């Protein structure tokens, strides 16, 4: 499974930030105009929560687009674990610009750090096993690449990015295609070289998927006993991914069945933003 690298996201970051600033600033920050244009200021941003940091490049882009005169001095990097009241970065520049960029910058940082913190919470639970924890497509519209990057900052991994880079053949696809073997065969003809993953709901379907040459088989809500048997039946022929109904209490025991991957929608859809605060000084 791929893991997004920050260097590949430059255009995406700039586009995310342009949209956010258009939404927030629009035709101009009328409240910031209360402050004399020539007034300079400094600010510090702290975390009020224990967290894993993600999103520094989005913050940089916000202030670069608002006013390139603003200097951002980071005290942390993406992937760092921080404690409550820890300073994350300092700002210097025109007071108007610091205040205009504040909300958009903190929105990106608090949301993406929330994703990274959630990912780290799950990754810590499977330390010592061979399993990789994967995100899903259950992301905020327009921010998928950002959230998937944040997942990697927390020590988890990316599933496919979208509908274009890998097959994920689920129950309805199988029914409409005429069966498991038929669906996998058709996928090979449509996009040779793209990974083919198929969902199964029992061991009989697993055997069909393996015989048809699936690259990855998703075990949808199988019991622990059936997962263990699936690993034995598979014998390394394909990668096995556990999915469905996996939570804090069951994650470790599922990892210990020997599956290769566990996909968890909560990495990106059930996220609590990290509490951040900016303190301005003139």
PDB file of C-alpha atoms in Angstrom:
ATOM      1  CA  UNK A   1       0.000   0.000   0.000  1.00  0.00           C
ATOM      2  CA  UNK A   2       1.310   3.514  -0.782  1.00  0.00           C
ATOM      3  CA  UNK A   3       2.222   6.125   1.797  1.00  0.00           C
ATOM      4  CA  UNK A   4       1.908   9.753   0.729  1.00  0.00           C
ATOM      5  CA  UNK A   5       5.044  11.864   0.901  1.00  0.00           C
ATOM      6  CA  UNK A   6       4.904  15.587   1.614  1.00  0.00           C
ATOM      7  CA  UNK A   7       7.003  16.380  -1.472  1.00  0.00           C
ATOM      8  CA  UNK A   8       4.257  15.005  -3.728  1.00  0.00           C
ATOM      9  CA  UNK A   9       1.567  17.175  -2.139  1.00  0.00           C
ATOM     10  CA  UNK A  10       2.807  20.698  -2.939  1.00  0.00           C
ATOM     11  CA  UNK A  11       0.103  21.539  -5.492  1.00  0.00           C
ATOM     12  CA  UNK A  12      -2.576  19.956  -3.306  1.00  0.00           C
ATOM     13  CA  UNK A  13      -1.509  21.986  -0.265  1.00  0.00           C
ATOM     14  CA  UNK A  14      -1.573  25.250  -2.201  1.00  0.00           C
ATOM     15  CA  UNK A  15      -5.032  24.441  -3.571  1.00  0.00           C
ATOM     16  CA  UNK A  16      -6.380  23.436  -0.132  1.00  0.00           C
ATOM     17  CA  UNK A  17      -5.168  26.727   1.304  1.00  0.00           C
ATOM     18  CA  UNK A  18      -6.498  28.869  -1.541  1.00  0.00           C
ATOM     19  CA  UNK A  19      -9.956  27.392  -1.043  1.00  0.00           C
ATOM     20  CA  UNK A  20      -9.792  27.846   2.721  1.00  0.00           C
ATOM     21  CA  UNK A  21      -8.719  31.485   2.486  1.00  0.00           C
ATOM     22  CA  UNK A  22     -11.375  32.262  -0.107  1.00  0.00           C
ATOM     23  CA  UNK A  23     -13.950  30.760   2.215  1.00  0.00           C
ATOM     24  CA  UNK A  24     -12.707  32.593   5.301  1.00  0.00           C
ATOM     25  CA  UNK A  25     -11.235  35.883   4.060  1.00  0.00           C
ATOM     26  CA  UNK A  26     -13.306  36.372   0.913  1.00  0.00           C
ATOM     27  CA  UNK A  27     -13.097  40.009  -0.198  1.00  0.00           C
ATOM     28  CA  UNK A  28     -11.056  41.008   2.850  1.00  0.00           C
ATOM     29  CA  UNK A  29     -10.720  40.799   6.637  1.00  0.00           C
ATOM     30  CA  UNK A  30     -12.671  43.850   7.763  1.00  0.00           C
ATOM     31  CA  UNK A  31     -11.934  43.300  11.464  1.00  0.00           C
ATOM     32  CA  UNK A  32      -8.168  43.289  10.867  1.00  0.00           C
ATOM     33  CA  UNK A  33      -8.508  46.758   9.350  1.00  0.00           C
ATOM     34  CA  UNK A  34      -9.029  48.074  12.887  1.00  0.00           C
ATOM     35  CA  UNK A  35      -5.261  47.620  13.336  1.00  0.00           C
ATOM     36  CA  UNK A  36      -2.830  50.114  11.720  1.00  0.00           C
ATOM     37  CA  UNK A  37      -1.328  48.559   8.598  1.00  0.00           C
ATOM     38  CA  UNK A  38       2.247  49.291   9.707  1.00  0.00           C
ATOM     39  CA  UNK A  39       1.917  47.646  13.139  1.00  0.00           C
ATOM     40  CA  UNK A  40       4.125  44.583  13.622  1.00  0.00           C
ATOM     41  CA  UNK A  41       3.465  41.761  16.066  1.00  0.00           C
ATOM     42  CA  UNK A  42       4.630  38.406  17.297  1.00  0.00           C
ATOM     43  CA  UNK A  43       2.555  35.366  18.204  1.00  0.00           C
ATOM     44  CA  UNK A  44       2.986  31.890  19.624  1.00  0.00           C
ATOM     45  CA  UNK A  45       0.765  28.875  19.017  1.00  0.00           C
ATOM     46  CA  UNK A  46       0.470  26.218  21.695  1.00  0.00           C
ATOM     47  CA  UNK A  47      -1.269  22.863  21.947  1.00  0.00           C
ATOM     48  CA  UNK A  48      -3.651  22.458  24.849  1.00  0.00           C
ATOM     49  CA  UNK A  49      -3.743  18.675  24.283  1.00  0.00           C
ATOM     50  CA  UNK A  50      -1.274  15.826  24.080  1.00  0.00           C
ATOM     51  CA  UNK A  51      -1.093  15.188  20.347  1.00  0.00           C
ATOM     52  CA  UNK A  52       0.833  14.050  17.300  1.00  0.00           C
ATOM     53  CA  UNK A  53       1.556  16.944  14.955  1.00  0.00           C
ATOM     54  CA  UNK A  54       0.610  16.982  11.274  1.00  0.00           C
ATOM     55  CA  UNK A  55      -0.037  19.854   8.891  1.00  0.00           C
ATOM     56  CA  UNK A  56       2.948  22.172   9.232  1.00  0.00           C
ATOM     57  CA  UNK A  57       3.167  22.676   5.470  1.00  0.00           C
ATOM     58  CA  UNK A  58      -0.471  23.803   5.360  1.00  0.00           C
ATOM     59  CA  UNK A  59       0.232  26.420   8.038  1.00  0.00           C
ATOM     60  CA  UNK A  60       3.254  27.663   6.100  1.00  0.00           C
ATOM     61  CA  UNK A  61       1.133  27.930   2.962  1.00  0.00           C
ATOM     62  CA  UNK A  62      -1.601  29.890   4.748  1.00  0.00           C
ATOM     63  CA  UNK A  63       0.747  32.635   5.894  1.00  0.00           C
ATOM     64  CA  UNK A  64       2.689  32.611   2.619  1.00  0.00           C
ATOM     65  CA  UNK A  65      -0.539  33.215   0.715  1.00  0.00           C
ATOM     66  CA  UNK A  66      -1.885  35.771   3.206  1.00  0.00           C
ATOM     67  CA  UNK A  67       1.352  37.773   3.400  1.00  0.00           C
ATOM     68  CA  UNK A  68       4.851  36.546   2.465  1.00  0.00           C
ATOM     69  CA  UNK A  69       6.291  38.972   5.031  1.00  0.00           C
ATOM     70  CA  UNK A  70       5.086  36.699   7.846  1.00  0.00           C
ATOM     71  CA  UNK A  71       7.866  34.502   9.246  1.00  0.00           C
ATOM     72  CA  UNK A  72       6.931  31.116  10.736  1.00  0.00           C
ATOM     73  CA  UNK A  73       9.415  29.585  13.190  1.00  0.00           C
ATOM     74  CA  UNK A  74       8.595  25.933  13.934  1.00  0.00           C
ATOM     75  CA  UNK A  75       9.514  24.256  17.196  1.00  0.00           C
ATOM     76  CA  UNK A  76       8.176  20.860  16.038  1.00  0.00           C
ATOM     77  CA  UNK A  77       7.968  18.779  12.878  1.00  0.00           C
ATOM     78  CA  UNK A  78       5.209  16.539  11.548  1.00  0.00           C
ATOM     79  CA  UNK A  79       5.116  13.284  13.477  1.00  0.00           C
ATOM     80  CA  UNK A  80       6.325  14.779  16.757  1.00  0.00           C
ATOM     81  CA  UNK A  81       4.401  13.940  19.906  1.00  0.00           C
ATOM     82  CA  UNK A  82       3.676  17.033  21.992  1.00  0.00           C
ATOM     83  CA  UNK A  83       2.323  17.715  25.455  1.00  0.00           C
ATOM     84  CA  UNK A  84      -0.263  20.209  26.726  1.00  0.00           C
ATOM     85  CA  UNK A  85       0.978  23.837  26.756  1.00  0.00           C
ATOM     86  CA  UNK A  86       3.882  23.035  24.449  1.00  0.00           C
ATOM     87  CA  UNK A  87       4.761  25.776  21.943  1.00  0.00           C
ATOM     88  CA  UNK A  88       4.411  24.568  18.355  1.00  0.00           C
ATOM     89  CA  UNK A  89       5.551  27.641  16.423  1.00  0.00           C
ATOM     90  CA  UNK A  90       6.201  31.377  16.623  1.00  0.00           C
ATOM     91  CA  UNK A  91       5.071  34.018  14.144  1.00  0.00           C
ATOM     92  CA  UNK A  92       6.471  37.430  13.280  1.00  0.00           C
ATOM     93  CA  UNK A  93       5.038  39.971  10.853  1.00  0.00           C
ATOM     94  CA  UNK A  94       2.292  42.523  10.259  1.00  0.00           C
ATOM     95  CA  UNK A  95      -0.323  42.189  12.996  1.00  0.00           C
ATOM     96  CA  UNK A  96      -3.160  42.283  10.477  1.00  0.00           C
ATOM     97  CA  UNK A  97      -1.725  39.347   8.566  1.00  0.00           C
ATOM     98  CA  UNK A  98      -1.128  37.222  11.671  1.00  0.00           C
ATOM     99  CA  UNK A  99      -4.764  37.616  12.678  1.00  0.00           C
ATOM    100  CA  UNK A 100      -6.152  37.135   9.170  1.00  0.00           C
ATOM    101  CA  UNK A 101      -4.318  33.834   8.732  1.00  0.00           C
ATOM    102  CA  UNK A 102      -4.869  32.550  12.258  1.00  0.00           C
ATOM    103  CA  UNK A 103      -8.123  30.643  11.835  1.00  0.00           C
ATOM    104  CA  UNK A 104      -7.327  28.942   8.537  1.00  0.00           C
ATOM    105  CA  UNK A 105      -3.867  27.941   9.740  1.00  0.00           C
ATOM    106  CA  UNK A 106      -5.139  26.531  13.018  1.00  0.00           C
ATOM    107  CA  UNK A 107      -8.041  24.757  11.292  1.00  0.00           C
ATOM    108  CA  UNK A 108      -5.625  22.778   9.147  1.00  0.00           C
ATOM    109  CA  UNK A 109      -3.219  22.066  11.987  1.00  0.00           C
ATOM    110  CA  UNK A 110      -5.855  21.044  14.551  1.00  0.00           C
ATOM    111  CA  UNK A 111      -7.721  18.758  12.139  1.00  0.00           C
ATOM    112  CA  UNK A 112      -4.663  17.072  10.629  1.00  0.00           C
ATOM    113  CA  UNK A 113      -3.024  16.687  14.038  1.00  0.00           C
ATOM    114  CA  UNK A 114      -6.267  15.133  15.228  1.00  0.00           C
ATOM    115  CA  UNK A 115      -5.991  12.557  12.440  1.00  0.00           C
ATOM    116  CA  UNK A 116      -2.335  11.860  13.260  1.00  0.00           C
ATOM    117  CA  UNK A 117      -3.147  11.540  16.960  1.00  0.00           C
ATOM    118  CA  UNK A 118      -5.937   9.053  16.243  1.00  0.00           C
ATOM    119  CA  UNK A 119      -3.626   7.076  13.946  1.00  0.00           C
ATOM    120  CA  UNK A 120      -0.913   6.973  16.596  1.00  0.00           C
ATOM    121  CA  UNK A 121      -3.462   5.732  19.152  1.00  0.00           C
ATOM    122  CA  UNK A 122      -4.275   2.758  16.938  1.00  0.00           C
ATOM    123  CA  UNK A 123      -0.698   2.140  15.788  1.00  0.00           C
ATOM    124  CA  UNK A 124       0.489   1.897  19.381  1.00  0.00           C
ATOM    125  CA  UNK A 125      -2.047  -0.865  20.019  1.00  0.00           C
ATOM    126  CA  UNK A 126      -0.483  -3.182  17.425  1.00  0.00           C
ATOM    127  CA  UNK A 127       3.169  -2.535  18.251  1.00  0.00           C
ATOM    128  CA  UNK A 128       5.163  -5.737  17.873  1.00  0.00           C
ATOM    129  CA  UNK A 129       2.866  -7.313  15.282  1.00  0.00           C
ATOM    130  CA  UNK A 130       3.460  -7.394  11.526  1.00  0.00           C
ATOM    131  CA  UNK A 131       0.113  -5.877  10.577  1.00  0.00           C
ATOM    132  CA  UNK A 132      -0.242  -2.557   8.745  1.00  0.00           C
ATOM    133  CA  UNK A 133      -3.182  -0.348   9.707  1.00  0.00           C
ATOM    134  CA  UNK A 134      -4.848   1.276   6.704  1.00  0.00           C
ATOM    135  CA  UNK A 135      -7.092   4.274   6.272  1.00  0.00           C
ATOM    136  CA  UNK A 136     -10.135   4.288   3.958  1.00  0.00           C
ATOM    137  CA  UNK A 137     -11.938   6.678   1.602  1.00  0.00           C
ATOM    138  CA  UNK A 138     -14.093   7.949   4.495  1.00  0.00           C
ATOM    139  CA  UNK A 139     -12.487  11.388   4.393  1.00  0.00           C
ATOM    140  CA  UNK A 140     -13.578  15.022   4.413  1.00  0.00           C
ATOM    141  CA  UNK A 141     -14.519  16.051   0.844  1.00  0.00           C
ATOM    142  CA  UNK A 142     -11.664  17.954  -0.752  1.00  0.00           C
ATOM    143  CA  UNK A 143      -9.166  17.047   1.979  1.00  0.00           C
ATOM    144  CA  UNK A 144      -8.493  13.373   1.263  1.00  0.00           C
ATOM    145  CA  UNK A 145      -4.825  13.765   0.400  1.00  0.00           C
ATOM    146  CA  UNK A 146      -4.270  15.950   3.467  1.00  0.00           C
ATOM    147  CA  UNK A 147      -5.950  13.468   5.792  1.00  0.00           C
ATOM    148  CA  UNK A 148      -4.165  10.498   4.252  1.00  0.00           C
ATOM    149  CA  UNK A 149      -0.846  12.289   4.715  1.00  0.00           C
ATOM    150  CA  UNK A 150      -1.739  12.921   8.377  1.00  0.00           C
ATOM    151  CA  UNK A 151      -2.470   9.205   8.834  1.00  0.00           C
ATOM    152  CA  UNK A 152       1.149   8.461   7.923  1.00  0.00           C
ATOM    153  CA  UNK A 153       2.394  11.031  10.458  1.00  0.00           C
ATOM    154  CA  UNK A 154       0.698   8.931  13.139  1.00  0.00           C
ATOM    155  CA  UNK A 155       2.367   5.693  12.063  1.00  0.00           C
ATOM    156  CA  UNK A 156      -0.418   4.134   9.972  1.00  0.00           C
ATOM    157  CA  UNK A 157      -0.624   3.561   6.215  1.00  0.00           C
ATOM    158  CA  UNK A 158      -2.689   4.495   3.195  1.00  0.00           C
ATOM    159  CA  UNK A 159      -5.157   2.288   1.380  1.00  0.00           C
ATOM    160  CA  UNK A 160      -5.932   3.281  -2.206  1.00  0.00           C
ATOM    161  CA  UNK A 161      -6.259   7.009  -2.771  1.00  0.00           C
ATOM    162  CA  UNK A 162      -9.490   6.831  -4.770  1.00  0.00           C
ATOM    163  CA  UNK A 163     -11.498   4.835  -7.274  1.00  0.00           C
ATOM    164  CA  UNK A 164      -8.788   5.159  -9.914  1.00  0.00           C
ATOM    165  CA  UNK A 165      -5.622   3.600  -8.502  1.00  0.00           C
ATOM    166  CA  UNK A 166      -6.774   0.122  -7.404  1.00  0.00           C
ATOM    167  CA  UNK A 167      -9.771  -2.194  -7.655  1.00  0.00           C
ATOM    168  CA  UNK A 168     -11.812  -2.871  -4.550  1.00  0.00           C
ATOM    169  CA  UNK A 169     -14.524  -5.289  -5.624  1.00  0.00           C
ATOM    170  CA  UNK A 170     -17.310  -5.425  -3.045  1.00  0.00           C
ATOM    171  CA  UNK A 171     -20.541  -7.365  -2.666  1.00  0.00           C
ATOM    172  CA  UNK A 172     -22.559  -5.271  -5.122  1.00  0.00           C
ATOM    173  CA  UNK A 173     -19.783  -5.312  -7.723  1.00  0.00           C
ATOM    174  CA  UNK A 174     -19.588  -9.108  -7.442  1.00  0.00           C
ATOM    175  CA  UNK A 175     -23.329  -9.508  -7.862  1.00  0.00           C
ATOM    176  CA  UNK A 176     -23.445  -7.189 -10.872  1.00  0.00           C
ATOM    177  CA  UNK A 177     -20.412  -8.865 -12.465  1.00  0.00           C
ATOM    178  CA  UNK A 178     -21.752 -12.417 -12.192  1.00  0.00           C
ATOM    179  CA  UNK A 179     -19.482 -13.771  -9.466  1.00  0.00           C
ATOM    180  CA  UNK A 180     -16.066 -13.546  -7.834  1.00  0.00           C
ATOM    181  CA  UNK A 181     -14.058 -15.158 -10.615  1.00  0.00           C
ATOM    182  CA  UNK A 182     -15.864 -13.156 -13.278  1.00  0.00           C
ATOM    183  CA  UNK A 183     -15.231  -9.865 -11.461  1.00  0.00           C
ATOM    184  CA  UNK A 184     -11.517 -10.531 -10.986  1.00  0.00           C
ATOM    185  CA  UNK A 185     -11.110 -11.639 -14.604  1.00  0.00           C
ATOM    186  CA  UNK A 186     -12.829  -8.500 -15.853  1.00  0.00           C
ATOM    187  CA  UNK A 187     -10.655  -6.301 -13.622  1.00  0.00           C
ATOM    188  CA  UNK A 188      -7.492  -7.767 -15.142  1.00  0.00           C
ATOM    189  CA  UNK A 189      -8.731  -6.856 -18.605  1.00  0.00           C
ATOM    190  CA  UNK A 190      -9.813  -3.327 -17.672  1.00  0.00           C
ATOM    191  CA  UNK A 191      -6.582  -2.126 -16.049  1.00  0.00           C
ATOM    192  CA  UNK A 192      -3.667  -4.534 -16.297  1.00  0.00           C
ATOM    193  CA  UNK A 193      -1.212  -3.894 -13.486  1.00  0.00           C
ATOM    194  CA  UNK A 194      -3.640  -2.241 -11.084  1.00  0.00           C
ATOM    195  CA  UNK A 195      -3.984  -4.075  -7.742  1.00  0.00           C
ATOM    196  CA  UNK A 196      -7.130  -6.185  -7.526  1.00  0.00           C
ATOM    197  CA  UNK A 197      -8.725  -6.499  -4.102  1.00  0.00           C
ATOM    198  CA  UNK A 198     -11.990  -8.314  -3.493  1.00  0.00           C
ATOM    199  CA  UNK A 199     -14.246  -8.534  -0.459  1.00  0.00           C
ATOM    200  CA  UNK A 200     -15.347 -11.935   0.867  1.00  0.00           C
ATOM    201  CA  UNK A 201     -17.767 -12.808   3.637  1.00  0.00           C
ATOM    202  CA  UNK A 202     -16.815 -16.430   4.322  1.00  0.00           C
ATOM    203  CA  UNK A 203     -14.092 -18.996   3.759  1.00  0.00           C
ATOM    204  CA  UNK A 204     -15.736 -20.483   0.678  1.00  0.00           C
ATOM    205  CA  UNK A 205     -15.616 -17.098  -1.006  1.00  0.00           C
ATOM    206  CA  UNK A 206     -11.989 -16.710   0.108  1.00  0.00           C
ATOM    207  CA  UNK A 207     -11.070 -19.901  -1.733  1.00  0.00           C
ATOM    208  CA  UNK A 208     -12.826 -18.642  -4.867  1.00  0.00           C
ATOM    209  CA  UNK A 209     -10.943 -15.334  -4.663  1.00  0.00           C
ATOM    210  CA  UNK A 210      -7.595 -17.064  -4.234  1.00  0.00           C
ATOM    211  CA  UNK A 211      -8.259 -19.460  -7.115  1.00  0.00           C
ATOM    212  CA  UNK A 212      -9.151 -16.472  -9.301  1.00  0.00           C
ATOM    213  CA  UNK A 213      -5.845 -14.764  -8.504  1.00  0.00           C
ATOM    214  CA  UNK A 214      -6.837 -11.814  -6.317  1.00  0.00           C
ATOM    215  CA  UNK A 215      -3.929  -9.699  -5.099  1.00  0.00           C
ATOM    216  CA  UNK A 216      -5.652  -8.729  -1.838  1.00  0.00           C
ATOM    217  CA  UNK A 217      -8.659 -10.305  -0.149  1.00  0.00           C
ATOM    218  CA  UNK A 218     -10.718  -8.270   2.286  1.00  0.00           C
ATOM    219  CA  UNK A 219     -12.156 -10.405   5.075  1.00  0.00           C
ATOM    220  CA  UNK A 220     -15.395  -8.629   5.874  1.00  0.00           C
ATOM    221  CA  UNK A 221     -16.513  -9.160   9.481  1.00  0.00           C
ATOM    222  CA  UNK A 222     -15.160 -12.691   9.747  1.00  0.00           C
ATOM    223  CA  UNK A 223     -14.850 -14.195  13.212  1.00  0.00           C
ATOM    224  CA  UNK A 224     -11.411 -14.448  14.797  1.00  0.00           C
ATOM    225  CA  UNK A 225     -11.476 -18.210  14.278  1.00  0.00           C
ATOM    226  CA  UNK A 226     -12.284 -17.784  10.583  1.00  0.00           C
ATOM    227  CA  UNK A 227      -9.554 -15.142  10.195  1.00  0.00           C
ATOM    228  CA  UNK A 228      -7.001 -17.548  11.605  1.00  0.00           C
ATOM    229  CA  UNK A 229      -8.204 -20.257   9.253  1.00  0.00           C
ATOM    230  CA  UNK A 230      -8.139 -17.779   6.360  1.00  0.00           C
ATOM    231  CA  UNK A 231      -4.456 -17.092   7.056  1.00  0.00           C
ATOM    232  CA  UNK A 232      -3.768 -20.836   6.978  1.00  0.00           C
ATOM    233  CA  UNK A 233      -5.771 -21.367   3.764  1.00  0.00           C
ATOM    234  CA  UNK A 234      -4.113 -18.407   2.091  1.00  0.00           C
ATOM    235  CA  UNK A 235      -0.561 -19.589   2.818  1.00  0.00           C
ATOM    236  CA  UNK A 236       0.896 -16.396   1.385  1.00  0.00           C
ATOM    237  CA  UNK A 237      -0.922 -16.515  -1.956  1.00  0.00           C
ATOM    238  CA  UNK A 238      -2.478 -13.056  -1.474  1.00  0.00           C
ATOM    239  CA  UNK A 239      -2.449 -10.266   1.072  1.00  0.00           C
ATOM    240  CA  UNK A 240      -5.280 -10.476   3.596  1.00  0.00           C
ATOM    241  CA  UNK A 241      -7.079  -7.418   4.943  1.00  0.00           C
ATOM    242  CA  UNK A 242      -9.431  -7.529   7.923  1.00  0.00           C
ATOM    243  CA  UNK A 243     -12.273  -5.023   7.919  1.00  0.00           C
ATOM    244  CA  UNK A 244     -15.563  -4.251   9.605  1.00  0.00           C
ATOM    245  CA  UNK A 245     -16.463  -3.717  13.253  1.00  0.00           C
ATOM    246  CA  UNK A 246     -12.881  -3.527  14.518  1.00  0.00           C
ATOM    247  CA  UNK A 247     -12.399  -1.291  17.552  1.00  0.00           C
ATOM    248  CA  UNK A 248     -10.000  -0.571  20.433  1.00  0.00           C
ATOM    249  CA  UNK A 249     -10.944  -3.771  22.200  1.00  0.00           C
ATOM    250  CA  UNK A 250     -10.599  -6.106  19.212  1.00  0.00           C
ATOM    251  CA  UNK A 251      -7.759  -4.492  17.238  1.00  0.00           C
ATOM    252  CA  UNK A 252      -4.890  -6.324  18.904  1.00  0.00           C
ATOM    253  CA  UNK A 253      -6.433  -9.787  18.700  1.00  0.00           C
ATOM    254  CA  UNK A 254      -7.308  -9.251  15.034  1.00  0.00           C
ATOM    255  CA  UNK A 255      -3.700  -8.220  14.350  1.00  0.00           C
ATOM    256  CA  UNK A 256      -2.502 -11.388  16.057  1.00  0.00           C
ATOM    257  CA  UNK A 257      -4.469 -13.618  13.664  1.00  0.00           C
ATOM    258  CA  UNK A 258      -1.733 -13.031  11.085  1.00  0.00           C
ATOM    259  CA  UNK A 259      -3.606 -10.856   8.590  1.00  0.00           C
ATOM    260  CA  UNK A 260      -1.460  -8.416   6.625  1.00  0.00           C
ATOM    261  CA  UNK A 261      -3.693  -5.353   6.875  1.00  0.00           C
ATOM    262  CA  UNK A 262      -6.507  -3.961   9.003  1.00  0.00           C
ATOM    263  CA  UNK A 263      -8.538  -1.096   7.523  1.00  0.00           C
ATOM    264  CA  UNK A 264     -10.107   1.386   9.939  1.00  0.00           C
ATOM    265  CA  UNK A 265     -12.471   4.124   8.793  1.00  0.00           C
ATOM    266  CA  UNK A 266     -12.195   5.844  12.175  1.00  0.00           C
ATOM    267  CA  UNK A 267      -8.682   7.033  11.300  1.00  0.00           C
ATOM    268  CA  UNK A 268     -10.180   9.807   9.195  1.00  0.00           C
ATOM    269  CA  UNK A 269     -13.911   9.982   9.925  1.00  0.00           C
ATOM    270  CA  UNK A 270     -14.101   9.905  13.743  1.00  0.00           C
ATOM    271  CA  UNK A 271     -11.528  12.553  14.539  1.00  0.00           C
ATOM    272  CA  UNK A 272     -11.416  15.044  17.410  1.00  0.00           C
ATOM    273  CA  UNK A 273      -9.519  18.211  16.509  1.00  0.00           C
ATOM    274  CA  UNK A 274      -6.559  19.067  18.707  1.00  0.00           C
ATOM    275  CA  UNK A 275      -7.172  22.153  20.871  1.00  0.00           C
ATOM    276  CA  UNK A 276      -4.773  24.926  19.798  1.00  0.00           C
ATOM    277  CA  UNK A 277      -4.396  28.517  20.928  1.00  0.00           C
ATOM    278  CA  UNK A 278      -2.591  31.548  19.442  1.00  0.00           C
ATOM    279  CA  UNK A 279      -1.267  34.270  21.740  1.00  0.00           C
ATOM    280  CA  UNK A 280      -0.458  37.636  20.142  1.00  0.00           C
ATOM    281  CA  UNK A 281       2.021  40.178  21.475  1.00  0.00           C
ATOM    282  CA  UNK A 282       2.704  43.644  20.023  1.00  0.00           C
TER     283      UNK A 282
END
